[in-house]
Amino acid sequence: MKIHEYQAKRILHESGVRVPRGVVADSPQAAAGGFDELGGPLAVVKAQIHAGGRGKGTILEHPEQRGVQLVRSAGEAAEVAARILGQTLVTVQTGPAGRRVRHVLVEEGCQVARELYLAIAVDRAAARPVVIASSRGGMDIEKVAAENPGLVFREPFDPDAGLMPYQVRKLAQKLALAGPAARAADGFMRALGRVFAGNDCSLVEVNPLVVTADGELLALDAKISFDDNALFRHPDLAALRDLSEEDPAEARASETGLSYVKLAGNIGCLVNGAGLAMSTMDLVKLHGGEPANFLDVGGGANVDQVTEAFRILLEDGDVNAVLVNIFGGIMRCTTIAEAILAAYRSVGFRAPLVVRLEGTEVDQGRRMLAESGLDIIAAEGLTDAAVKVVAAAGG
Amino acid sequence: MSILVDKNTRVLCQGITGHAGGFHTRQCIAYGTRVVGGVTPGKGGTSAEGVPVFDTVAEAVEKTGAEATMIFVPPAFAADAILEAADAGIRTIVAVTEGVPVLDMVRVAAVLARGRARLIGPNCPGVITPEECKIGIMPGYIHKAGPIGVLSRSGTLTYEAVWQLTRIGLGQSTCVGLGGDPIVGSSFVDLLELFEADPQTEGVLLIGEIGGTAEEQAAAFIAGGFSKPVAAFIAGRTAPPGKRMGHAGAIISAGKGTAADKLAALAKAGIELAESPAEMGAAMQRALARAAMREQRDGRVG
């Protein structure tokens, strides 16, 4: 689960990580009030959406307006906020549709001496959290890792022991931090480690981490995401979820226990199991089609889930054929066939439907579909299913 | 022979009194698995599915001699259940539970690294040695005893692969679902080592997917001297980049983790690749045929 920058900074601040002073605003008046409250000669107005690239992103309705802007008066803060709030911000990460901006963060400025990169994630192979640091801050870290792997440093640590002082000293040395900045690194980095372990984060990223002119460390930008599987033990964090930031169809799917990801093609896919669902997309592509989505109905697909899945697929205007691929294991094909028939009838199918069933009681399941009198195209095997659905989609 | 489990393996179910635990214990017993007991704290002294229930794994091991366990407890209790099993001396722990917090698995992995227990999963279908012992949720009847080891990060995709093998007459020695979570107890490499030492296993079918570097590590291990033919399929060639992986998650693998990278690493290691999920069984057949030809040729030369 992702949260907004202002929420992440609040968590960091409460844990002893230094962040710029800031005020969240949902109206131009509040943005002006925020500027006055901060009391400085300048401030930064930052659009709050769950996507990166905001500084280079533009407002769809006001193409000259970026998602992040420096302002020098309360009036200017209000003007900028008026052009951003309620409008659509398009960045490299949002896709062309962009995201509606509901809040801006008005933040004090600072004297930047250096920009660094600092993040904590889980290293899967090492089965430990790892600090990732780079002397190249403010840039796309994947690009730095690809072009200058020698400038990216990693320090794995134990989540319960925490990041140790010697580990911070190692990182500080590699980042060429000296004097007060090296001393500040100890408190900053170890607090960041506590935030990660204490909140079951999947990612804490500070980019850039700024070394100020007076040798302090400051989290100028911050991104936090949490392990969805651990939210049950953090009700306070779960409450930070912003449903308006999520794809409505993907959010609806997850409520029904479906896992759905929208893609660019025209062939809707409904599959049981994540691996088989991914493979089905690959199969469609291999036979010249374009999958419209990833959709895993889980191991025990029931009538309600299949019905909701069909609704979600058919509401996607791009979809002009649907492929159901089910390997019935413990779940019998007859049960699946019943669910498909009931869902087909209640949804009002507008596109050709190809069904491939395999597994327990497959013959009876196929017979049920064939004898239903409904316009369902039966497939024998994976390849046949792919060929038939690609043909049905007119591709 | 086989790996991990066979007809003599005595198996416990942790969470046997829950819906899924009870259902799958019945299925496993029906398949022929020697289930000797169950564990549910607070329900010791009762029985379920025809076997005694104990309060602790330690007591269950003492009274039944269990060597393996399958875990169906809710995700919040999975780490505790895994470590309890390891502490009680269980050697093969199969965690079916889906949704275990990642940091719980970090802690579990650190403890298990110091001991002798082997964890399969979590978030996995389990382990089956066909016609002998099924520990998990896979449909038993699609399997057939034979020479092929199967390793996979997936559930239904594994059933698909096994079904293809069975239908072309290639039975399986042991099939292991490694689990779909970022941190799992056993890797492809861990189990390839066991298959190398197992005389029944004549070839291995490996089913991977995008994310992490487990397949690349398997490819390096195989290139470094795995003696048996291997075929592989990777799911997710069409998966959009960055949809699941966080920004810094992608950097750990330093450009690795895509299907293309994995396929390239496997091809370089001389592994027979299935282009389509419909061809997994056929790819295994090709790998065996190629190895047989090589053996014949080398035999003639030597």
JSON list of C-alpha atoms in Angstrom, two decimals, chain B residues 74-265:
[
{"chain": "B", "resi": 74, "resn": "PRO", "atom": "CA", "xyz": [-3.73, -18.00, 9.48]},
{"chain": "B", "resi": 75, "resn": "PRO", "atom": "CA", "xyz": [-0.93, -15.68, 8.25]},
{"chain": "B", "resi": 76, "resn": "ALA", "atom": "CA", "xyz": [-0.55, -13.85, 11.55]},
{"chain": "B", "resi": 77, "resn": "PHE", "atom": "CA", "xyz": [0.46, -17.13, 13.25]},
{"chain": "B", "resi": 78, "resn": "ALA", "atom": "CA", "xyz": [2.48, -18.70, 10.44]},
{"chain": "B", "resi": 79, "resn": "ALA", "atom": "CA", "xyz": [5.93, -17.56, 11.60]},
{"chain": "B", "resi": 80, "resn": "ASP", "atom": "CA", "xyz": [5.25, -18.96, 15.07]},
{"chain": "B", "resi": 81, "resn": "ALA", "atom": "CA", "xyz": [4.00, -22.26, 13.62]},
{"chain": "B", "resi": 82, "resn": "ILE", "atom": "CA", "xyz": [7.06, -22.64, 11.36]},
{"chain": "B", "resi": 83, "resn": "LEU", "atom": "CA", "xyz": [9.53, -21.93, 14.15]},
{"chain": "B", "resi": 84, "resn": "GLU", "atom": "CA", "xyz": [7.63, -24.20, 16.55]},
{"chain": "B", "resi": 85, "resn": "ALA", "atom": "CA", "xyz": [7.92, -27.05, 14.05]},
{"chain": "B", "resi": 86, "resn": "ALA", "atom": "CA", "xyz": [11.66, -26.43, 13.57]},
{"chain": "B", "resi": 87, "resn": "ASP", "atom": "CA", "xyz": [12.21, -26.27, 17.32]},
{"chain": "B", "resi": 88, "resn": "ALA", "atom": "CA", "xyz": [10.41, -29.61, 17.76]},
{"chain": "B", "resi": 89, "resn": "GLY", "atom": "CA", "xyz": [12.82, -31.29, 15.37]},
{"chain": "B", "resi": 90, "resn": "ILE", "atom": "CA", "xyz": [10.57, -31.50, 12.29]},
{"chain": "B", "resi": 91, "resn": "ARG", "atom": "CA", "xyz": [12.82, -31.81, 9.23]},
{"chain": "B", "resi": 92, "resn": "THR", "atom": "CA", "xyz": [10.42, -30.93, 6.40]},
{"chain": "B", "resi": 93, "resn": "ILE", "atom": "CA", "xyz": [8.08, -28.00, 6.99]},
{"chain": "B", "resi": 94, "resn": "VAL", "atom": "CA", "xyz": [5.54, -27.20, 4.29]},
{"chain": "B", "resi": 95, "resn": "ALA", "atom": "CA", "xyz": [3.83, -23.82, 4.80]},
{"chain": "B", "resi": 96, "resn": "VAL", "atom": "CA", "xyz": [0.74, -23.51, 2.59]},
{"chain": "B", "resi": 97, "resn": "THR", "atom": "CA", "xyz": [-0.49, -20.30, 4.26]},
{"chain": "B", "resi": 98, "resn": "GLU", "atom": "CA", "xyz": [-0.77, -17.29, 1.94]},
{"chain": "B", "resi": 99, "resn": "GLY", "atom": "CA", "xyz": [-0.25, -13.71, 3.15]},
{"chain": "B", "resi": 100, "resn": "VAL", "atom": "CA", "xyz": [2.60, -14.00, 5.66]},
{"chain": "B", "resi": 101, "resn": "PRO", "atom": "CA", "xyz": [4.23, -10.60, 6.35]},
{"chain": "B", "resi": 102, "resn": "VAL", "atom": "CA", "xyz": [7.63, -10.28, 4.66]},
{"chain": "B", "resi": 103, "resn": "LEU", "atom": "CA", "xyz": [9.45, -9.20, 7.83]},
{"chain": "B", "resi": 104, "resn": "ASP", "atom": "CA", "xyz": [8.09, -12.29, 9.61]},
{"chain": "B", "resi": 105, "resn": "MET", "atom": "CA", "xyz": [9.79, -14.36, 6.93]},
{"chain": "B", "resi": 106, "resn": "VAL", "atom": "CA", "xyz": [13.02, -12.36, 7.39]},
{"chain": "B", "resi": 107, "resn": "ARG", "atom": "CA", "xyz": [12.99, -13.43, 11.06]},
{"chain": "B", "resi": 108, "resn": "VAL", "atom": "CA", "xyz": [12.04, -17.04, 10.23]},
{"chain": "B", "resi": 109, "resn": "ALA", "atom": "CA", "xyz": [14.79, -17.33, 7.62]},
{"chain": "B", "resi": 110, "resn": "ALA", "atom": "CA", "xyz": [17.40, -16.04, 10.08]},
{"chain": "B", "resi": 111, "resn": "VAL", "atom": "CA", "xyz": [16.44, -18.67, 12.68]},
{"chain": "B", "resi": 112, "resn": "LEU", "atom": "CA", "xyz": [16.15, -21.55, 10.20]},
{"chain": "B", "resi": 113, "resn": "ALA", "atom": "CA", "xyz": [19.60, -20.76, 8.81]},
{"chain": "B", "resi": 114, "resn": "ARG", "atom": "CA", "xyz": [21.05, -21.88, 12.13]},
{"chain": "B", "resi": 115, "resn": "GLY", "atom": "CA", "xyz": [19.21, -25.24, 12.21]},
{"chain": "B", "resi": 116, "resn": "ARG", "atom": "CA", "xyz": [18.55, -28.33, 10.13]},
{"chain": "B", "resi": 117, "resn": "ALA", "atom": "CA", "xyz": [14.88, -27.93, 9.24]},
{"chain": "B", "resi": 118, "resn": "ARG", "atom": "CA", "xyz": [13.95, -27.39, 5.61]},
{"chain": "B", "resi": 119, "resn": "LEU", "atom": "CA", "xyz": [11.06, -25.02, 4.89]},
{"chain": "B", "resi": 120, "resn": "ILE", "atom": "CA", "xyz": [9.01, -25.21, 1.67]},
{"chain": "B", "resi": 121, "resn": "GLY", "atom": "CA", "xyz": [6.83, -22.13, 1.10]},
{"chain": "B", "resi": 122, "resn": "PRO", "atom": "CA", "xyz": [5.02, -20.18, 2.40]},
{"chain": "B", "resi": 123, "resn": "ASN", "atom": "CA", "xyz": [2.25, -19.46, -0.12]},
{"chain": "B", "resi": 124, "resn": "CYS", "atom": "CA", "xyz": [2.86, -22.75, -1.92]},
{"chain": "B", "resi": 125, "resn": "PRO", "atom": "CA", "xyz": [0.82, -25.78, -3.05]},
{"chain": "B", "resi": 126, "resn": "GLY", "atom": "CA", "xyz": [3.17, -28.16, -1.21]},
{"chain": "B", "resi": 127, "resn": "VAL", "atom": "CA", "xyz": [5.20, -31.26, -1.99]},
{"chain": "B", "resi": 128, "resn": "ILE", "atom": "CA", "xyz": [4.14, -34.55, -3.57]},
{"chain": "B", "resi": 129, "resn": "THR", "atom": "CA", "xyz": [6.00, -37.78, -4.23]},
{"chain": "B", "resi": 130, "resn": "PRO", "atom": "CA", "xyz": [3.43, -39.40, -6.54]},
{"chain": "B", "resi": 131, "resn": "GLU", "atom": "CA", "xyz": [1.75, -42.60, -5.39]},
{"chain": "B", "resi": 132, "resn": "GLU", "atom": "CA", "xyz": [3.49, -42.29, -2.01]},
{"chain": "B", "resi": 133, "resn": "CYS", "atom": "CA", "xyz": [2.99, -39.05, -0.11]},
{"chain": "B", "resi": 134, "resn": "LYS", "atom": "CA", "xyz": [1.12, -35.80, -0.77]},
{"chain": "B", "resi": 135, "resn": "ILE", "atom": "CA", "xyz": [1.65, -32.87, 1.61]},
{"chain": "B", "resi": 136, "resn": "GLY", "atom": "CA", "xyz": [-0.34, -29.92, 0.37]},
{"chain": "B", "resi": 137, "resn": "ILE", "atom": "CA", "xyz": [-3.31, -28.81, -1.70]},
{"chain": "B", "resi": 138, "resn": "MET", "atom": "CA", "xyz": [-2.46, -30.13, -5.19]},
{"chain": "B", "resi": 139, "resn": "PRO", "atom": "CA", "xyz": [-4.92, -32.51, -6.89]},
{"chain": "B", "resi": 140, "resn": "GLY", "atom": "CA", "xyz": [-3.33, -35.94, -6.42]},
{"chain": "B", "resi": 141, "resn": "TYR", "atom": "CA", "xyz": [-4.71, -37.76, -9.45]},
{"chain": "B", "resi": 142, "resn": "ILE", "atom": "CA", "xyz": [-2.89, -35.67, -12.09]},
{"chain": "B", "resi": 143, "resn": "HIS", "atom": "CA", "xyz": [0.43, -37.07, -10.85]},
{"chain": "B", "resi": 144, "resn": "LYS", "atom": "CA", "xyz": [2.11, -40.35, -11.75]},
{"chain": "B", "resi": 145, "resn": "ALA", "atom": "CA", "xyz": [5.27, -41.89, -10.33]},
{"chain": "B", "resi": 146, "resn": "GLY", "atom": "CA", "xyz": [8.28, -41.58, -12.60]},
{"chain": "B", "resi": 147, "resn": "PRO", "atom": "CA", "xyz": [11.64, -39.97, -13.36]},
{"chain": "B", "resi": 148, "resn": "ILE", "atom": "CA", "xyz": [10.96, -36.19, -13.57]},
{"chain": "B", "resi": 149, "resn": "GLY", "atom": "CA", "xyz": [11.51, -33.75, -10.72]},
{"chain": "B", "resi": 150, "resn": "VAL", "atom": "CA", "xyz": [9.29, -30.64, -10.88]},
{"chain": "B", "resi": 151, "resn": "LEU", "atom": "CA", "xyz": [10.14, -27.32, -9.21]},
{"chain": "B", "resi": 152, "resn": "SER", "atom": "CA", "xyz": [7.85, -24.32, -9.44]},
{"chain": "B", "resi": 153, "resn": "ARG", "atom": "CA", "xyz": [7.03, -20.92, -7.92]},
{"chain": "B", "resi": 154, "resn": "SER", "atom": "CA", "xyz": [3.39, -21.30, -8.91]},
{"chain": "B", "resi": 155, "resn": "GLY", "atom": "CA", "xyz": [0.26, -23.36, -8.08]},
{"chain": "B", "resi": 156, "resn": "THR", "atom": "CA", "xyz": [-2.15, -24.04, -10.92]},
{"chain": "B", "resi": 157, "resn": "LEU", "atom": "CA", "xyz": [0.63, -23.56, -13.48]},
{"chain": "B", "resi": 158, "resn": "THR", "atom": "CA", "xyz": [2.43, -26.46, -11.80]},
{"chain": "B", "resi": 159, "resn": "TYR", "atom": "CA", "xyz": [-0.68, -28.62, -12.10]},
{"chain": "B", "resi": 160, "resn": "GLU", "atom": "CA", "xyz": [-0.81, -27.71, -15.77]},
{"chain": "B", "resi": 161, "resn": "ALA", "atom": "CA", "xyz": [2.84, -28.78, -16.20]},
{"chain": "B", "resi": 162, "resn": "VAL", "atom": "CA", "xyz": [2.42, -32.01, -14.23]},
{"chain": "B", "resi": 163, "resn": "TRP", "atom": "CA", "xyz": [-0.70, -32.89, -16.21]},
{"chain": "B", "resi": 164, "resn": "GLN", "atom": "CA", "xyz": [1.21, -32.38, -19.47]},
{"chain": "B", "resi": 165, "resn": "LEU", "atom": "CA", "xyz": [4.01, -34.64, -18.22]},
{"chain": "B", "resi": 166, "resn": "THR", "atom": "CA", "xyz": [1.63, -37.36, -17.06]},
{"chain": "B", "resi": 167, "resn": "ARG", "atom": "CA", "xyz": [-0.27, -37.34, -20.35]},
{"chain": "B", "resi": 168, "resn": "ILE", "atom": "CA", "xyz": [2.87, -37.84, -22.43]},
{"chain": "B", "resi": 169, "resn": "GLY", "atom": "CA", "xyz": [3.91, -40.68, -20.14]},
{"chain": "B", "resi": 170, "resn": "LEU", "atom": "CA", "xyz": [6.54, -38.85, -18.08]},
{"chain": "B", "resi": 171, "resn": "GLY", "atom": "CA", "xyz": [5.88, -39.59, -14.39]},
{"chain": "B", "resi": 172, "resn": "GLN", "atom": "CA", "xyz": [7.35, -37.53, -11.57]},
{"chain": "B", "resi": 173, "resn": "SER", "atom": "CA", "xyz": [9.80, -38.38, -8.78]},
{"chain": "B", "resi": 174, "resn": "THR", "atom": "CA", "xyz": [8.81, -35.44, -6.56]},
{"chain": "B", "resi": 175, "resn": "CYS", "atom": "CA", "xyz": [7.03, -32.13, -7.34]},
{"chain": "B", "resi": 176, "resn": "VAL", "atom": "CA", "xyz": [7.75, -29.13, -5.15]},
{"chain": "B", "resi": 177, "resn": "GLY", "atom": "CA", "xyz": [5.91, -25.81, -5.13]},
{"chain": "B", "resi": 178, "resn": "LEU", "atom": "CA", "xyz": [8.45, -23.32, -3.77]},
{"chain": "B", "resi": 179, "resn": "GLY", "atom": "CA", "xyz": [5.90, -20.58, -3.09]},
{"chain": "B", "resi": 180, "resn": "GLY", "atom": "CA", "xyz": [5.07, -17.23, -4.63]},
{"chain": "B", "resi": 181, "resn": "ASP", "atom": "CA", "xyz": [6.26, -14.91, -1.86]},
{"chain": "B", "resi": 182, "resn": "PRO", "atom": "CA", "xyz": [9.34, -12.64, -2.03]},
{"chain": "B", "resi": 183, "resn": "ILE", "atom": "CA", "xyz": [11.05, -14.67, 0.71]},
{"chain": "B", "resi": 184, "resn": "VAL", "atom": "CA", "xyz": [10.55, -18.43, 0.72]},
{"chain": "B", "resi": 185, "resn": "GLY", "atom": "CA", "xyz": [12.27, -21.18, 2.69]},
{"chain": "B", "resi": 186, "resn": "SER", "atom": "CA", "xyz": [13.83, -23.11, -0.20]},
{"chain": "B", "resi": 187, "resn": "SER", "atom": "CA", "xyz": [15.14, -22.00, -3.57]},
{"chain": "B", "resi": 188, "resn": "PHE", "atom": "CA", "xyz": [15.48, -23.78, -6.90]},
{"chain": "B", "resi": 189, "resn": "VAL", "atom": "CA", "xyz": [19.17, -24.32, -6.09]},
{"chain": "B", "resi": 190, "resn": "ASP", "atom": "CA", "xyz": [18.45, -25.94, -2.69]},
{"chain": "B", "resi": 191, "resn": "LEU", "atom": "CA", "xyz": [16.21, -28.52, -4.33]},
{"chain": "B", "resi": 192, "resn": "LEU", "atom": "CA", "xyz": [18.31, -29.06, -7.45]},
{"chain": "B", "resi": 193, "resn": "GLU", "atom": "CA", "xyz": [21.02, -30.27, -5.06]},
{"chain": "B", "resi": 194, "resn": "LEU", "atom": "CA", "xyz": [18.59, -32.90, -3.74]},
{"chain": "B", "resi": 195, "resn": "PHE", "atom": "CA", "xyz": [17.49, -33.94, -7.24]},
{"chain": "B", "resi": 196, "resn": "GLU", "atom": "CA", "xyz": [21.14, -34.32, -8.28]},
{"chain": "B", "resi": 197, "resn": "ALA", "atom": "CA", "xyz": [21.62, -36.85, -5.48]},
{"chain": "B", "resi": 198, "resn": "ASP", "atom": "CA", "xyz": [18.34, -38.71, -6.12]},
{"chain": "B", "resi": 199, "resn": "PRO", "atom": "CA", "xyz": [18.83, -41.77, -8.37]},
{"chain": "B", "resi": 200, "resn": "GLN", "atom": "CA", "xyz": [15.15, -41.91, -9.38]},
{"chain": "B", "resi": 201, "resn": "THR", "atom": "CA", "xyz": [15.24, -38.39, -10.85]},
{"chain": "B", "resi": 202, "resn": "GLU", "atom": "CA", "xyz": [16.44, -38.39, -14.47]},
{"chain": "B", "resi": 203, "resn": "GLY", "atom": "CA", "xyz": [15.44, -34.86, -15.43]},
{"chain": "B", "resi": 204, "resn": "VAL", "atom": "CA", "xyz": [14.03, -31.69, -13.92]},
{"chain": "B", "resi": 205, "resn": "LEU", "atom": "CA", "xyz": [11.29, -29.35, -15.12]},
{"chain": "B", "resi": 206, "resn": "LEU", "atom": "CA", "xyz": [11.70, -25.88, -13.66]},
{"chain": "B", "resi": 207, "resn": "ILE", "atom": "CA", "xyz": [8.83, -23.37, -13.73]},
{"chain": "B", "resi": 208, "resn": "GLY", "atom": "CA", "xyz": [9.75, -19.81, -12.86]},
{"chain": "B", "resi": 209, "resn": "GLU", "atom": "CA", "xyz": [8.20, -16.38, -13.09]},
{"chain": "B", "resi": 210, "resn": "ILE", "atom": "CA", "xyz": [9.18, -12.70, -13.14]},
{"chain": "B", "resi": 211, "resn": "GLY", "atom": "CA", "xyz": [10.67, -11.00, -10.06]},
{"chain": "B", "resi": 212, "resn": "GLY", "atom": "CA", "xyz": [13.77, -11.73, -8.00]},
{"chain": "B", "resi": 213, "resn": "THR", "atom": "CA", "xyz": [16.77, -13.68, -9.27]},
{"chain": "B", "resi": 214, "resn": "ALA", "atom": "CA", "xyz": [16.01, -17.28, -8.22]},
{"chain": "B", "resi": 215, "resn": "GLU", "atom": "CA", "xyz": [15.94, -18.49, -11.85]},
{"chain": "B", "resi": 216, "resn": "GLU", "atom": "CA", "xyz": [19.25, -16.79, -12.67]},
{"chain": "B", "resi": 217, "resn": "GLN", "atom": "CA", "xyz": [20.83, -18.47, -9.64]},
{"chain": "B", "resi": 218, "resn": "ALA", "atom": "CA", "xyz": [19.38, -21.81, -10.76]},
{"chain": "B", "resi": 219, "resn": "ALA", "atom": "CA", "xyz": [20.84, -21.28, -14.24]},
{"chain": "B", "resi": 220, "resn": "ALA", "atom": "CA", "xyz": [24.29, -20.57, -12.80]},
{"chain": "B", "resi": 221, "resn": "PHE", "atom": "CA", "xyz": [24.07, -23.64, -10.56]},
{"chain": "B", "resi": 222, "resn": "ILE", "atom": "CA", "xyz": [23.02, -25.89, -13.46]},
{"chain": "B", "resi": 223, "resn": "ALA", "atom": "CA", "xyz": [25.80, -24.52, -15.70]},
{"chain": "B", "resi": 224, "resn": "GLY", "atom": "CA", "xyz": [28.24, -25.23, -12.87]},
{"chain": "B", "resi": 225, "resn": "GLY", "atom": "CA", "xyz": [27.73, -28.99, -13.09]},
{"chain": "B", "resi": 226, "resn": "PHE", "atom": "CA", "xyz": [24.16, -30.22, -12.62]},
{"chain": "B", "resi": 227, "resn": "SER", "atom": "CA", "xyz": [24.33, -33.57, -14.41]},
{"chain": "B", "resi": 228, "resn": "LYS", "atom": "CA", "xyz": [20.68, -34.16, -15.37]},
{"chain": "B", "resi": 229, "resn": "PRO", "atom": "CA", "xyz": [18.71, -32.66, -18.28]},
{"chain": "B", "resi": 230, "resn": "VAL", "atom": "CA", "xyz": [16.63, -29.60, -17.39]},
{"chain": "B", "resi": 231, "resn": "ALA", "atom": "CA", "xyz": [13.72, -27.90, -19.15]},
{"chain": "B", "resi": 232, "resn": "ALA", "atom": "CA", "xyz": [12.19, -24.61, -18.06]},
{"chain": "B", "resi": 233, "resn": "PHE", "atom": "CA", "xyz": [9.26, -22.28, -18.56]},
{"chain": "B", "resi": 234, "resn": "ILE", "atom": "CA", "xyz": [9.10, -18.67, -17.32]},
{"chain": "B", "resi": 235, "resn": "ALA", "atom": "CA", "xyz": [5.73, -17.01, -16.79]},
{"chain": "B", "resi": 236, "resn": "GLY", "atom": "CA", "xyz": [5.28, -13.27, -17.28]},
{"chain": "B", "resi": 237, "resn": "ARG", "atom": "CA", "xyz": [6.86, -12.27, -20.61]},
{"chain": "B", "resi": 238, "resn": "THR", "atom": "CA", "xyz": [3.97, -9.87, -21.15]},
{"chain": "B", "resi": 239, "resn": "ALA", "atom": "CA", "xyz": [3.79, -8.57, -17.56]},
{"chain": "B", "resi": 240, "resn": "PRO", "atom": "CA", "xyz": [4.21, -4.78, -17.47]},
{"chain": "B", "resi": 241, "resn": "PRO", "atom": "CA", "xyz": [7.46, -3.69, -15.82]},
{"chain": "B", "resi": 242, "resn": "GLY", "atom": "CA", "xyz": [7.24, -2.01, -12.42]},
{"chain": "B", "resi": 243, "resn": "LYS", "atom": "CA", "xyz": [3.63, -2.90, -11.74]},
{"chain": "B", "resi": 244, "resn": "ARG", "atom": "CA", "xyz": [4.36, -5.05, -8.71]},
{"chain": "B", "resi": 245, "resn": "MET", "atom": "CA", "xyz": [7.93, -4.10, -7.88]},
{"chain": "B", "resi": 246, "resn": "GLY", "atom": "CA", "xyz": [8.66, -0.94, -5.91]},
{"chain": "B", "resi": 247, "resn": "HIS", "atom": "CA", "xyz": [11.27, 1.52, -7.09]},
{"chain": "B", "resi": 248, "resn": "ALA", "atom": "CA", "xyz": [14.08, 0.27, -4.88]},
{"chain": "B", "resi": 249, "resn": "GLY", "atom": "CA", "xyz": [12.91, -3.33, -5.16]},
{"chain": "B", "resi": 250, "resn": "ALA", "atom": "CA", "xyz": [13.98, -3.27, -8.78]},
{"chain": "B", "resi": 251, "resn": "ILE", "atom": "CA", "xyz": [17.45, -2.00, -7.94]},
{"chain": "B", "resi": 252, "resn": "ILE", "atom": "CA", "xyz": [18.34, -4.94, -5.69]},
{"chain": "B", "resi": 253, "resn": "SER", "atom": "CA", "xyz": [18.25, -7.17, -8.70]},
{"chain": "B", "resi": 254, "resn": "ALA", "atom": "CA", "xyz": [20.22, -4.50, -10.63]},
{"chain": "B", "resi": 255, "resn": "GLY", "atom": "CA", "xyz": [18.34, -4.86, -13.88]},
{"chain": "B", "resi": 256, "resn": "LYS", "atom": "CA", "xyz": [17.49, -8.52, -13.33]},
{"chain": "B", "resi": 257, "resn": "GLY", "atom": "CA", "xyz": [14.03, -9.96, -12.66]},
{"chain": "B", "resi": 258, "resn": "THR", "atom": "CA", "xyz": [12.46, -9.67, -16.13]},
{"chain": "B", "resi": 259, "resn": "ALA", "atom": "CA", "xyz": [11.34, -12.74, -18.06]},
{"chain": "B", "resi": 260, "resn": "ALA", "atom": "CA", "xyz": [13.79, -11.84, -20.83]},
{"chain": "B", "resi": 261, "resn": "ASP", "atom": "CA", "xyz": [16.77, -11.85, -18.42]},
{"chain": "B", "resi": 262, "resn": "LYS", "atom": "CA", "xyz": [15.72, -15.14, -16.91]},
{"chain": "B", "resi": 263, "resn": "LEU", "atom": "CA", "xyz": [15.19, -16.79, -20.31]},
{"chain": "B", "resi": 264, "resn": "ALA", "atom": "CA", "xyz": [18.59, -15.55, -21.47]},
{"chain": "B", "resi": 265, "resn": "ALA", "atom": "CA", "xyz": [20.32, -16.90, -18.35]}
]
